[in-house]
PDB file of C-alpha atoms in Angstrom:
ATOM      1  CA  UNK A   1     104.966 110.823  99.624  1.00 40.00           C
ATOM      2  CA  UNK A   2     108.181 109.526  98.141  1.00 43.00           C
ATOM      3  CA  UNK A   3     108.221 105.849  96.807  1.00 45.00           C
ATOM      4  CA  UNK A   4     111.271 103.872  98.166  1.00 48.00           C
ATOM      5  CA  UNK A   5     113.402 103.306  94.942  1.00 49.00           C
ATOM      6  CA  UNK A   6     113.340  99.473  93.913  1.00 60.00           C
ATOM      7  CA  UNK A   7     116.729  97.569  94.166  1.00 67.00           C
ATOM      8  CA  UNK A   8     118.384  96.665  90.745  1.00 90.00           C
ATOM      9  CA  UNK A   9     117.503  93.013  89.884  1.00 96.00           C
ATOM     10  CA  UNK A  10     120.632  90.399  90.622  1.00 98.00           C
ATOM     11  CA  UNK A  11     121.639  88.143  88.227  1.00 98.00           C
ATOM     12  CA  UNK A  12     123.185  84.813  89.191  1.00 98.00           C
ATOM     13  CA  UNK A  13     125.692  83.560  86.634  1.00 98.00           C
ATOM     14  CA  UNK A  14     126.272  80.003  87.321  1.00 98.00           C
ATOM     15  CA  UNK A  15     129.811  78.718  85.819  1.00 98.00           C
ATOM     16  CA  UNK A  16     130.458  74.684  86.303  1.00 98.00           C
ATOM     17  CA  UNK A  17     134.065  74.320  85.275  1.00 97.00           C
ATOM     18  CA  UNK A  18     135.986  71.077  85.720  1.00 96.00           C
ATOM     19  CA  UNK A  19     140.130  72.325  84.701  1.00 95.00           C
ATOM     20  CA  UNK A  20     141.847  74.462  82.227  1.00 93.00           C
ATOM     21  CA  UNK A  21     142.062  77.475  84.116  1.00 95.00           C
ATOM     22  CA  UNK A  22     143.294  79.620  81.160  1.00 93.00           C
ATOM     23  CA  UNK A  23     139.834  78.566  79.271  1.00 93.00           C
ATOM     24  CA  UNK A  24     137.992  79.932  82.786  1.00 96.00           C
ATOM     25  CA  UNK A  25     139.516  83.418  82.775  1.00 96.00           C
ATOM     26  CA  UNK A  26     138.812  84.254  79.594  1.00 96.00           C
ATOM     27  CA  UNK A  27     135.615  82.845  80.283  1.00 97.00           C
ATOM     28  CA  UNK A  28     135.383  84.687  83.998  1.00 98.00           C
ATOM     29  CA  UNK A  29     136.080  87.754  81.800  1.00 98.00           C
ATOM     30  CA  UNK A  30     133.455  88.100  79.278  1.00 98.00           C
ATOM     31  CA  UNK A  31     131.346  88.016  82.421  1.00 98.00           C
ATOM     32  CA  UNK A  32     133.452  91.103  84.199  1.00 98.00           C
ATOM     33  CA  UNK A  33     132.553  92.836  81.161  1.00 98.00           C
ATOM     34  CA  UNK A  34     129.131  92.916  80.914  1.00 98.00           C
ATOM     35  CA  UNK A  35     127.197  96.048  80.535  1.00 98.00           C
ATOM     36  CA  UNK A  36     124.712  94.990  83.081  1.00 97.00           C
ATOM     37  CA  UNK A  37     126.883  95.174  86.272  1.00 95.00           C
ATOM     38  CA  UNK A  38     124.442  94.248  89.245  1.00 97.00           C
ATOM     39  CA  UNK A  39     125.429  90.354  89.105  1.00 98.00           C
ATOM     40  CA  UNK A  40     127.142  87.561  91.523  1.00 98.00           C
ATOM     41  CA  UNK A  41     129.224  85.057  89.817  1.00 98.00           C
ATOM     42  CA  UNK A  42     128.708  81.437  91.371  1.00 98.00           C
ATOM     43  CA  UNK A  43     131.964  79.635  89.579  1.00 98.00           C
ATOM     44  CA  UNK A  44     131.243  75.507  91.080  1.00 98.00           C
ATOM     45  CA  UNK A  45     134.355  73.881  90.639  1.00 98.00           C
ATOM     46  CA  UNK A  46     133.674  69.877  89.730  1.00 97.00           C
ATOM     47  CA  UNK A  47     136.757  68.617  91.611  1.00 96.00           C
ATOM     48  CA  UNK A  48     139.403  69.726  89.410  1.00 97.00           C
ATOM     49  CA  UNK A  49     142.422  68.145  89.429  1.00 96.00           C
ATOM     50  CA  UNK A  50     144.497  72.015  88.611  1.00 96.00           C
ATOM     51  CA  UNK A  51     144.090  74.529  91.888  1.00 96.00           C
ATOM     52  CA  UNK A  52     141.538  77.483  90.017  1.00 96.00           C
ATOM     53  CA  UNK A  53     141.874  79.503  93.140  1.00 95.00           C
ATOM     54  CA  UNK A  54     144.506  81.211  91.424  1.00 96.00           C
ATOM     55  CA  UNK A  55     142.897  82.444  88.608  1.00 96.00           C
ATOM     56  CA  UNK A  56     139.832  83.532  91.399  1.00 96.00           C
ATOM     57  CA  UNK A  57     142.255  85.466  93.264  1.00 96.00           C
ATOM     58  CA  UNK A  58     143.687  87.285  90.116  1.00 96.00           C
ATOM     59  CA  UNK A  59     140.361  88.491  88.520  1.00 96.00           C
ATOM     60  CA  UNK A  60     140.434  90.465  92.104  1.00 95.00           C
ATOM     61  CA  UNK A  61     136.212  90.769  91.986  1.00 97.00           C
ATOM     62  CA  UNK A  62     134.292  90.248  94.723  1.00 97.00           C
ATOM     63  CA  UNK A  63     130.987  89.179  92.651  1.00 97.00           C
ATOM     64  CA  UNK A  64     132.749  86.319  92.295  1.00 98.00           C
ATOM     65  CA  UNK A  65     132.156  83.302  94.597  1.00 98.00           C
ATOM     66  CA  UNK A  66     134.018  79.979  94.342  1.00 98.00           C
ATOM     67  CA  UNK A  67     133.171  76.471  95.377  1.00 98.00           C
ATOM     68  CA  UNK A  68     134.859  73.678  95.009  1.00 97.00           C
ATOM     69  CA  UNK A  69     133.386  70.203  95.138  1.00 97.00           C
ATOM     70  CA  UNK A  70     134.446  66.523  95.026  1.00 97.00           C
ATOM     71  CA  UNK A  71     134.237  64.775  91.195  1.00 96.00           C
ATOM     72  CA  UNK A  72     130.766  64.144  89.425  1.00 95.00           C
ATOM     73  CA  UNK A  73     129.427  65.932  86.646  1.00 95.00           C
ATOM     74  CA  UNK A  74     128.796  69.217  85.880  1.00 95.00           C
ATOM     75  CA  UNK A  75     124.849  68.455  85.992  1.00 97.00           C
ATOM     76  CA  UNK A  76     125.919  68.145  90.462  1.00 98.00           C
ATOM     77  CA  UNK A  77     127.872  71.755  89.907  1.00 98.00           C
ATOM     78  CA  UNK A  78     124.924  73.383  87.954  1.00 98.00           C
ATOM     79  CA  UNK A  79     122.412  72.498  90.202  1.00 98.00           C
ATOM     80  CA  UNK A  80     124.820  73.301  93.088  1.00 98.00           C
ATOM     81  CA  UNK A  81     125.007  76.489  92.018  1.00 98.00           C
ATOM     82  CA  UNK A  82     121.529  77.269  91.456  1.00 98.00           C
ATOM     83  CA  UNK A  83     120.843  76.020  95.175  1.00 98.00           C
ATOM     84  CA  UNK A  84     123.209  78.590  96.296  1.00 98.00           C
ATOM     85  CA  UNK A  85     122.286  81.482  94.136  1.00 98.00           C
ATOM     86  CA  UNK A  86     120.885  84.913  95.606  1.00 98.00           C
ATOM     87  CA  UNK A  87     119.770  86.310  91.846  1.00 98.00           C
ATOM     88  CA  UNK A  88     116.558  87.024  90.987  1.00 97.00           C
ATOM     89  CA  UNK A  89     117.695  85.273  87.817  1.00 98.00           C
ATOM     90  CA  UNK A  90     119.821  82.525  86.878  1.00 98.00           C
ATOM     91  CA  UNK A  91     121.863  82.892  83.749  1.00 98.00           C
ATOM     92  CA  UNK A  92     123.861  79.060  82.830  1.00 98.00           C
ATOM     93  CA  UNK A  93     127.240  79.663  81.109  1.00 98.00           C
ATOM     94  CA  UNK A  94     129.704  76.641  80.556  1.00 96.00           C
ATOM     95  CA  UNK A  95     133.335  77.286  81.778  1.00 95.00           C
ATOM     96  CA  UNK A  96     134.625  77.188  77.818  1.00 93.00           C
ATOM     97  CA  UNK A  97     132.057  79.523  76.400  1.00 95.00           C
ATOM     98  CA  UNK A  98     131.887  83.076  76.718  1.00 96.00           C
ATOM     99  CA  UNK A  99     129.469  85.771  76.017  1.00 98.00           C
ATOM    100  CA  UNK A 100     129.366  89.466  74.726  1.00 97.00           C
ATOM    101  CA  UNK A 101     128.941  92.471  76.591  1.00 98.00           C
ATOM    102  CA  UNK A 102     125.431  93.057  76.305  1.00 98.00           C
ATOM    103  CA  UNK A 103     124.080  89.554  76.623  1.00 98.00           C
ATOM    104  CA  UNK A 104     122.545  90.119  80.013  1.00 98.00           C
ATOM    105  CA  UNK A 105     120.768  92.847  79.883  1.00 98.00           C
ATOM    106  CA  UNK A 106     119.316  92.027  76.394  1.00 97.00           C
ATOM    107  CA  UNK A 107     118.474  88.540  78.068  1.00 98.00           C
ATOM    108  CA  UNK A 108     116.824  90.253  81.336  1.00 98.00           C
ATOM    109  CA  UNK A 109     115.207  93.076  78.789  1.00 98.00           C
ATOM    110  CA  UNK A 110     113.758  90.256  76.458  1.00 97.00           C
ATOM    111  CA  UNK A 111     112.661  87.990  79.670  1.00 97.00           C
ATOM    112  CA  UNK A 112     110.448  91.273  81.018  1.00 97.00           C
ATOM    113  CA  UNK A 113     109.844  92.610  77.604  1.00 97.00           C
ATOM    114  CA  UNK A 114     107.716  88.943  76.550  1.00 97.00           C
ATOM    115  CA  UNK A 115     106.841  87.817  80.635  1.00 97.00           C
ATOM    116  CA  UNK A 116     108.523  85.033  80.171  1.00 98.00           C
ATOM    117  CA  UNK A 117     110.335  82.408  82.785  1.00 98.00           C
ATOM    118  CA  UNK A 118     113.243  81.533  80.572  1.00 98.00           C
ATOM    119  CA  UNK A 119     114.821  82.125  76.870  1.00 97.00           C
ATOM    120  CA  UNK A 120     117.063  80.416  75.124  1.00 97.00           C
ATOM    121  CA  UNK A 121     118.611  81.970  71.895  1.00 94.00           C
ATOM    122  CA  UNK A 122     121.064  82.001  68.724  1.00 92.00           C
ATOM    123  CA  UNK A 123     124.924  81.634  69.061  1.00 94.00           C
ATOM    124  CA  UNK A 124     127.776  82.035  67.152  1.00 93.00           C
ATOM    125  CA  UNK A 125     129.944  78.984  66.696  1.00 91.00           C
ATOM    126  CA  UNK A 126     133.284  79.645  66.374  1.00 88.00           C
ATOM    127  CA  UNK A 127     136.231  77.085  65.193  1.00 85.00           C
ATOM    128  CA  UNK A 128     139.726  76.578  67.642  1.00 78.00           C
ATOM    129  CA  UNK A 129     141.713  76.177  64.718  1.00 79.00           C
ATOM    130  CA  UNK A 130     140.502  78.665  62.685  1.00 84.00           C
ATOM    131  CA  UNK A 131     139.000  81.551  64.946  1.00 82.00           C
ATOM    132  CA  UNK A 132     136.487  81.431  62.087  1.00 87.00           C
ATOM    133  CA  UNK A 133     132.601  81.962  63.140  1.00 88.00           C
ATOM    134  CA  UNK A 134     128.736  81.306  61.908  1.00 90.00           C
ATOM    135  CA  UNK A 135     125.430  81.870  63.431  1.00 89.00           C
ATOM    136  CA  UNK A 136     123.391  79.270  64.700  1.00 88.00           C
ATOM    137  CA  UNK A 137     119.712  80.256  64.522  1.00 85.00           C
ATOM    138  CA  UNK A 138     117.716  79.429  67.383  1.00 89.00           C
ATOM    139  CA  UNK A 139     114.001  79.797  66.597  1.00 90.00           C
ATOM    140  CA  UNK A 140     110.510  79.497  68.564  1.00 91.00           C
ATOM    141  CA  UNK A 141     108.661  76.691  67.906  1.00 93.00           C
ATOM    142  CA  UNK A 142     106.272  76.216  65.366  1.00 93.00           C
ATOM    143  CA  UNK A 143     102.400  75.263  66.187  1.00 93.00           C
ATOM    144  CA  UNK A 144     101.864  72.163  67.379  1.00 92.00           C
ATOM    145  CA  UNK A 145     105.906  71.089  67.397  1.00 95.00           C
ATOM    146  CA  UNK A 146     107.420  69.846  70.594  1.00 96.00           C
ATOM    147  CA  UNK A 147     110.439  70.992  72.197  1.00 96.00           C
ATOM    148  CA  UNK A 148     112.056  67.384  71.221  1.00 96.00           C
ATOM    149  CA  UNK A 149     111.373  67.413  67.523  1.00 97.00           C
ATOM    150  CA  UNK A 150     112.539  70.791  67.207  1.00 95.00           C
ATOM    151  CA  UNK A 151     115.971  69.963  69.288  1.00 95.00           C
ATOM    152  CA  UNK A 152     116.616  66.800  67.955  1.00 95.00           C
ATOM    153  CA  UNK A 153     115.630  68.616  64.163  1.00 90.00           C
ATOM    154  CA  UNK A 154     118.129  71.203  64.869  1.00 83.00           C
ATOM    155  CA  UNK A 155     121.067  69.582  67.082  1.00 69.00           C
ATOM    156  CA  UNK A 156     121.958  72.362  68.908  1.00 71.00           C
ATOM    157  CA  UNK A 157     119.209  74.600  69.495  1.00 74.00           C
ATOM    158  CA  UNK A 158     118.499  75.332  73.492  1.00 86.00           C
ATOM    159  CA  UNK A 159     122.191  75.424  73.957  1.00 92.00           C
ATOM    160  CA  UNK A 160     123.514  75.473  77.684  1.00 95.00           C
ATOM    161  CA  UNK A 161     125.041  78.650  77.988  1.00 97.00           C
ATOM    162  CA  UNK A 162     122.150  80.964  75.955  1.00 97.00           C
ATOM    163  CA  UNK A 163     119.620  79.987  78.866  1.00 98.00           C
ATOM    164  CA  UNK A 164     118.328  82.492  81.312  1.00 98.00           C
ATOM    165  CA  UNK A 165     115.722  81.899  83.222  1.00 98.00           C
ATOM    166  CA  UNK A 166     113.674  82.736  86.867  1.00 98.00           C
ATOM    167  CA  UNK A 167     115.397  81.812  90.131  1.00 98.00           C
ATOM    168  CA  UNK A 168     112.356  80.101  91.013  1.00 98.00           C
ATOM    169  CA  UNK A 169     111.676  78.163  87.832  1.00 98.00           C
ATOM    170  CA  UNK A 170     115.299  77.267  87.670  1.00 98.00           C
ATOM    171  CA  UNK A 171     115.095  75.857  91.165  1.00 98.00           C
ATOM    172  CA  UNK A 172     112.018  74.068  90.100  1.00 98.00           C
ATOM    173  CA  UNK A 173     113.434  71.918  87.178  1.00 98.00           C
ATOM    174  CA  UNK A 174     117.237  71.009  88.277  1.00 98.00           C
ATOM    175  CA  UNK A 175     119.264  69.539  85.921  1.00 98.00           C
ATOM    176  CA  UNK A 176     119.199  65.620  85.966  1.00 97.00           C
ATOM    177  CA  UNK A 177     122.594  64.327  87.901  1.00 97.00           C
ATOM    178  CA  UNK A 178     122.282  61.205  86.137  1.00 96.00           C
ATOM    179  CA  UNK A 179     123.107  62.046  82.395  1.00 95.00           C
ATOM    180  CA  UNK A 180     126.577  62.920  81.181  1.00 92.00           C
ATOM    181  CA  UNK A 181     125.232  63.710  77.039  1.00 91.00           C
ATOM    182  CA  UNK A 182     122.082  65.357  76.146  1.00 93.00           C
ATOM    183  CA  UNK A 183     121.703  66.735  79.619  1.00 94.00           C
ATOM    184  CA  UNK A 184     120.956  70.373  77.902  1.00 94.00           C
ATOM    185  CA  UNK A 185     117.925  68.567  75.760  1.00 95.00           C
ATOM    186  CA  UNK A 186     116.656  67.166  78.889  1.00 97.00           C
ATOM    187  CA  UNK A 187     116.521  70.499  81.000  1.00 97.00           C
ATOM    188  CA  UNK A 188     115.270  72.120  78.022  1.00 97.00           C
ATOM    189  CA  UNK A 189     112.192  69.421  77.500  1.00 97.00           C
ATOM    190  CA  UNK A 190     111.015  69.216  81.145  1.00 98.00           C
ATOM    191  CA  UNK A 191     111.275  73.214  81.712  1.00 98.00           C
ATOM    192  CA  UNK A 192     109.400  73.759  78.568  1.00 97.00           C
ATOM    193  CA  UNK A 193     106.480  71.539  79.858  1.00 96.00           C
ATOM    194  CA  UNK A 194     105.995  73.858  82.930  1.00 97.00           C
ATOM    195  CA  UNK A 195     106.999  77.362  82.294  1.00 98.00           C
ATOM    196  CA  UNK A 196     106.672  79.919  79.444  1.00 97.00           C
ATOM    197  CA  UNK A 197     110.055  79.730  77.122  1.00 97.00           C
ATOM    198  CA  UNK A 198     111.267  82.054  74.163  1.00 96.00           C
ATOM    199  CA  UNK A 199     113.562  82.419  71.862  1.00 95.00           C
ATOM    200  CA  UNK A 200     116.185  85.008  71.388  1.00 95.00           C
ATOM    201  CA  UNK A 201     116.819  85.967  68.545  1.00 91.00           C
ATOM    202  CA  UNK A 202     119.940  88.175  68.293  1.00 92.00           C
ATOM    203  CA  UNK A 203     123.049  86.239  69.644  1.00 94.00           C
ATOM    204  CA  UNK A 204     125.030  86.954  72.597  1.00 97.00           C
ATOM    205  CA  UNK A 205     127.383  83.637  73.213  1.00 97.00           C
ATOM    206  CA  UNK A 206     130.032  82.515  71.037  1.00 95.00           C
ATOM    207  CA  UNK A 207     130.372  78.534  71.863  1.00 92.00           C
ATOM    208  CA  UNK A 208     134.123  77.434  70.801  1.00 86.00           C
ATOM    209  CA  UNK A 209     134.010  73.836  68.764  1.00 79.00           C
ATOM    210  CA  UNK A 210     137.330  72.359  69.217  1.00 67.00           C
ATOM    211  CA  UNK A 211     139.110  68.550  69.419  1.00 51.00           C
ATOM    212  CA  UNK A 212     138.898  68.842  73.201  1.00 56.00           C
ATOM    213  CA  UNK A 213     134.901  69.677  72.957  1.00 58.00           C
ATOM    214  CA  UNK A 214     132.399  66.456  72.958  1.00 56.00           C
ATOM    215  CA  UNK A 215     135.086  63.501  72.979  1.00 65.00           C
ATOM    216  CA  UNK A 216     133.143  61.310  74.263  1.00 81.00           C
ATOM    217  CA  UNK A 217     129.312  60.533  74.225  1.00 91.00           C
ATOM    218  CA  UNK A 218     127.531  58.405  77.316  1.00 95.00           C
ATOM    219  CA  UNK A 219     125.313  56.816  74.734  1.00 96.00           C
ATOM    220  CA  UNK A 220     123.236  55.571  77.628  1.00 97.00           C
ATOM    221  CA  UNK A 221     122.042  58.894  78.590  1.00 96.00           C
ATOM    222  CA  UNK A 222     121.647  59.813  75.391  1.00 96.00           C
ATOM    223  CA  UNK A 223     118.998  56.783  74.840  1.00 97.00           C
ATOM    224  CA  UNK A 224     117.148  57.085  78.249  1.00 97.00           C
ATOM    225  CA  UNK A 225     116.609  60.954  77.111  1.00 97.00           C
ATOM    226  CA  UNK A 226     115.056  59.566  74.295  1.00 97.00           C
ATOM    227  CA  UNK A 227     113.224  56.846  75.923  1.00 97.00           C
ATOM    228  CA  UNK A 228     111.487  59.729  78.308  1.00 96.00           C
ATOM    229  CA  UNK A 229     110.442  61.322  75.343  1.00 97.00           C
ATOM    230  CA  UNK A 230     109.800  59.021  72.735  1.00 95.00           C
ATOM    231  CA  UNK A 231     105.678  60.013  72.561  1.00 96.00           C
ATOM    232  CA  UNK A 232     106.332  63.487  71.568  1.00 97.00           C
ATOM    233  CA  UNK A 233     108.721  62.649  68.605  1.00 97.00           C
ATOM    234  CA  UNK A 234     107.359  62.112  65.089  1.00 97.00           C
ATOM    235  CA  UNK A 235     108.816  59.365  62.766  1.00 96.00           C
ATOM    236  CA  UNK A 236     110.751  61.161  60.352  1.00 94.00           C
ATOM    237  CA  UNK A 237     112.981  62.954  62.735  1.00 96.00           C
ATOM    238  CA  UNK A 238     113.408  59.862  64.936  1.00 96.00           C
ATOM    239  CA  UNK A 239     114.783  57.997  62.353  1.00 95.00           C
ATOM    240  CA  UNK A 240     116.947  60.633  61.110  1.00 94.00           C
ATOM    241  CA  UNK A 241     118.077  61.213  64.479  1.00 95.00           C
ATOM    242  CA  UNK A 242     118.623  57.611  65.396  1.00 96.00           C
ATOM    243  CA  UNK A 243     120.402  57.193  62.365  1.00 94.00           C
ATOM    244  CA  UNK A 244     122.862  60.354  63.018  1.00 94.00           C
ATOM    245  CA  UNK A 245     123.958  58.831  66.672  1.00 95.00           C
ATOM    246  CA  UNK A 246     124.278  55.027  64.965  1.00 95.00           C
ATOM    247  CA  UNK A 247     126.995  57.263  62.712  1.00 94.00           C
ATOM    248  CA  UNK A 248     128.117  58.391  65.519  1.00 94.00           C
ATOM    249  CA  UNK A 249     128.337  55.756  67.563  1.00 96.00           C
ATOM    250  CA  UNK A 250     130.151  53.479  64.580  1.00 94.00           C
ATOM    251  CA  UNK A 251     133.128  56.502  64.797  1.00 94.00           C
ATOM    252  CA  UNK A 252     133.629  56.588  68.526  1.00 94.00           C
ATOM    253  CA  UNK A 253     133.693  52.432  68.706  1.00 94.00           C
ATOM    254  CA  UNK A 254     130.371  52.147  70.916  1.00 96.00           C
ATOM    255  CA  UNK A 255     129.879  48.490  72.232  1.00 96.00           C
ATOM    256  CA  UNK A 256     127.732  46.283  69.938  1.00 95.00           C
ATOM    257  CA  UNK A 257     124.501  46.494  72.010  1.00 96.00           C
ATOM    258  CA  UNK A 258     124.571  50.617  71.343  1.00 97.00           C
ATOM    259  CA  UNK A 259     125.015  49.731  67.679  1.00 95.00           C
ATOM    260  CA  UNK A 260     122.579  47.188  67.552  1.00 94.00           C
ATOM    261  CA  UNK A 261     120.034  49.422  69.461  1.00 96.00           C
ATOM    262  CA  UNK A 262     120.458  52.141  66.326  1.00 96.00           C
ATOM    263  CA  UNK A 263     120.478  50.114  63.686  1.00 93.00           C
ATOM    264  CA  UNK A 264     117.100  48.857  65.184  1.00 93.00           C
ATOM    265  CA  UNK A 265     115.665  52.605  65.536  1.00 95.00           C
ATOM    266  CA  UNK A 266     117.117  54.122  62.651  1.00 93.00           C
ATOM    267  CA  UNK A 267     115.027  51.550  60.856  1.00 92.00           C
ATOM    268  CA  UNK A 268     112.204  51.512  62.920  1.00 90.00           C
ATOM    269  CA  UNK A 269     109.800  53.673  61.104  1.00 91.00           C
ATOM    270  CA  UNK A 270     110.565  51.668  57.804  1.00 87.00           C
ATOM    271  CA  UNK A 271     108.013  53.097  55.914  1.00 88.00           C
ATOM    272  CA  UNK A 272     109.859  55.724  55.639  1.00 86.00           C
ATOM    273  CA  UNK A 273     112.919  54.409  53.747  1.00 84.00           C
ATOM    274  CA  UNK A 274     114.028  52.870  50.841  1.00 86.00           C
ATOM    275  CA  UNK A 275     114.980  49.025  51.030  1.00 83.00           C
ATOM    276  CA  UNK A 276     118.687  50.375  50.114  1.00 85.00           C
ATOM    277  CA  UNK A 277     117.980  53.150  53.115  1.00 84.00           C
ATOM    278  CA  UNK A 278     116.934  49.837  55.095  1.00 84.00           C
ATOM    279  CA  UNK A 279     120.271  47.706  54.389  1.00 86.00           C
ATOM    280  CA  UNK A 280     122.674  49.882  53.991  1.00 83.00           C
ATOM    281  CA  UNK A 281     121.901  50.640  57.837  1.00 84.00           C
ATOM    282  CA  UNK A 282     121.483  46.795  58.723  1.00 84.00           C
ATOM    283  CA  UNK A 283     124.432  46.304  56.799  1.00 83.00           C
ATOM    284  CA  UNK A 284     123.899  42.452  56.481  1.00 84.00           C
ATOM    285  CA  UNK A 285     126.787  40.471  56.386  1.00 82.00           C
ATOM    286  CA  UNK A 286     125.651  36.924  54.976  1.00 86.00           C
ATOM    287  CA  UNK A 287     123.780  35.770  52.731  1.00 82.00           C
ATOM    288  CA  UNK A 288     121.156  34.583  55.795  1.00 82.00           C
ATOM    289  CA  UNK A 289     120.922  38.286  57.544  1.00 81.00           C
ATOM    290  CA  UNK A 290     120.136  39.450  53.733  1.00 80.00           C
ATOM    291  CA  UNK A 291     116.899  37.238  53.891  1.00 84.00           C
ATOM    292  CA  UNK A 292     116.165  38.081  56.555  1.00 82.00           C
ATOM    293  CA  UNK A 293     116.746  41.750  56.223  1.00 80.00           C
ATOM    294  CA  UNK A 294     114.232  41.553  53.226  1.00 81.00           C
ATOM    295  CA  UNK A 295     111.511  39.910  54.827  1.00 83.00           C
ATOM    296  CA  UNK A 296     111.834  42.877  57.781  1.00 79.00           C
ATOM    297  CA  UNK A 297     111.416  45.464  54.808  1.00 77.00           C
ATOM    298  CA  UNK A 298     108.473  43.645  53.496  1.00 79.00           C
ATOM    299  CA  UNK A 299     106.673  42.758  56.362  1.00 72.00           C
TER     300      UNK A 299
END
């Protein structure tokens, strides 16, 4: 008796784009292109205040589906997306990335290959002004390291548009509506806690750094991400991490009670710094605070 042939698995590609509809089609494109055909392409317009349609309409493919939905964030489009998704698997890609031609199928191949519910995986980062490019190396983690440590010791390493995952885990987790930064380490964290997640190690997406990318920073997301998974992250990296955002939040003019709130962490674990470590990030600025400062260090 003949067996019925199987169906070819759907992908979902889920695009959140807020704008810059020349960014999208080159984006839309890298998509068209891939060697694994057998895919729908959500694209979840976040309000944008250009008409996309357009640049739909001239791509001509019906895999593609548009929506278009009043201002939030792109966390509202993502999950948006997901909700209305038919794939079998979800693949995320931001609206200014773009992928190679084979990053699908290696994804799906890698996903089956390991019985896994998601990956996430290496990149190339490549510079606007110079078209120049380097490999970021995403890795799995080590024994006993949590998902945190590792993505707060690396900066960039379960990157948005290198995840792939299940349909059903995908629908599962949701990406939290509330957070405007650090929305990708939070997704990454709570779907790592209930499903199986691996690395990939040859890279498929090319993320573009540019002046327009990462302008601004809701520090308050940032710290509540953080503050959900303070428990899981060891001293050393905390401190180095809390003392990269105070940088960070010193260049982009953050209000006082952001600063203050680094300077406190960054110093936190003082065990592990030097006394000029410790004020040359409380940065004392009378003779008083110096006092003071010391008697922090010392007790």
């Amino acid at each position: 008796m003949a067996t019925k042939k199987q169906d070819p698995i759907l992908i979902s590609v889920i695009v959140p784009v807020y704008n810059h509809p020349e960014i999208l089609r080159e984006t839309l494109n890298s998509v068209l292109r891939q060697t694994y055909s057998n895919i729908e392409i959500l694209v979840v317009d976040d309000g944008s205040e250009v008409d996309l349609y357009p640049t739909i309409e001239e791509l001509n493919d019906k895999r593609i589906v548009y929506y278009k939905l009043k201002h939030t964030n792109a966390n509202v489009a993502r999950n948006y997306g997901i909700q209305k998704s038919n794939g079998d698997f979800i693949a995320m890609l931001d609206a200014d990335d773009i992928w190679l031609n084979n990053h699908l199928k290696s994804c799906l191949d890698l996903l089956l290959k390991e019985q896994a519910d998601g990956l996430y995986g290496n990149l190339f980062l490549r510079d606007s002004a110079t078209n120049q490019e380097r490999k970021f190396i995403a890795r799995a983690l080590m024994e006993n390291e949590t998902m945190i440590d590792y993505l707060l010791s690396t900066g960039c390493g379960a990157q948005t548009s290198t995840l792939f995952m299940t349909k059903e885990s995908a629908s599962r987790v949701l990406w939290d509506t509330r957070l405007n930064t650090h929305q990708d380490y939070d997704f990454v964290i709570r779907y790592s806690k209930q499903f199986k997640l691996v690395a990939k190690t040859d890279p498929t997406v090319i993320y573009t750094m540019g002046a327009d990318k990462q302008q601004s920073v809701d520090f308050e997301s940032c710290i509540q991400v953080i503050r959900n998974n303070e428990k899981d992250i060891t001293p050393d990296i905390y401190g180095n991490y809390s003392l990269k955002m105070l940088k960070k939040a010193l260049s982009k003019n953050a209000s006082e009670h952001i600063i203050n709130h680094y300077k406190k962490e960054a110093t936190f674990y003082k065990e592990y710094l030097s006394y000029d470590q410790f004020i040359h990030i409380k940065n004392p600025r009378s003779g008083f605070e110096k006092i003071r400062c010391k008697l922090q260090y010392v007790w």
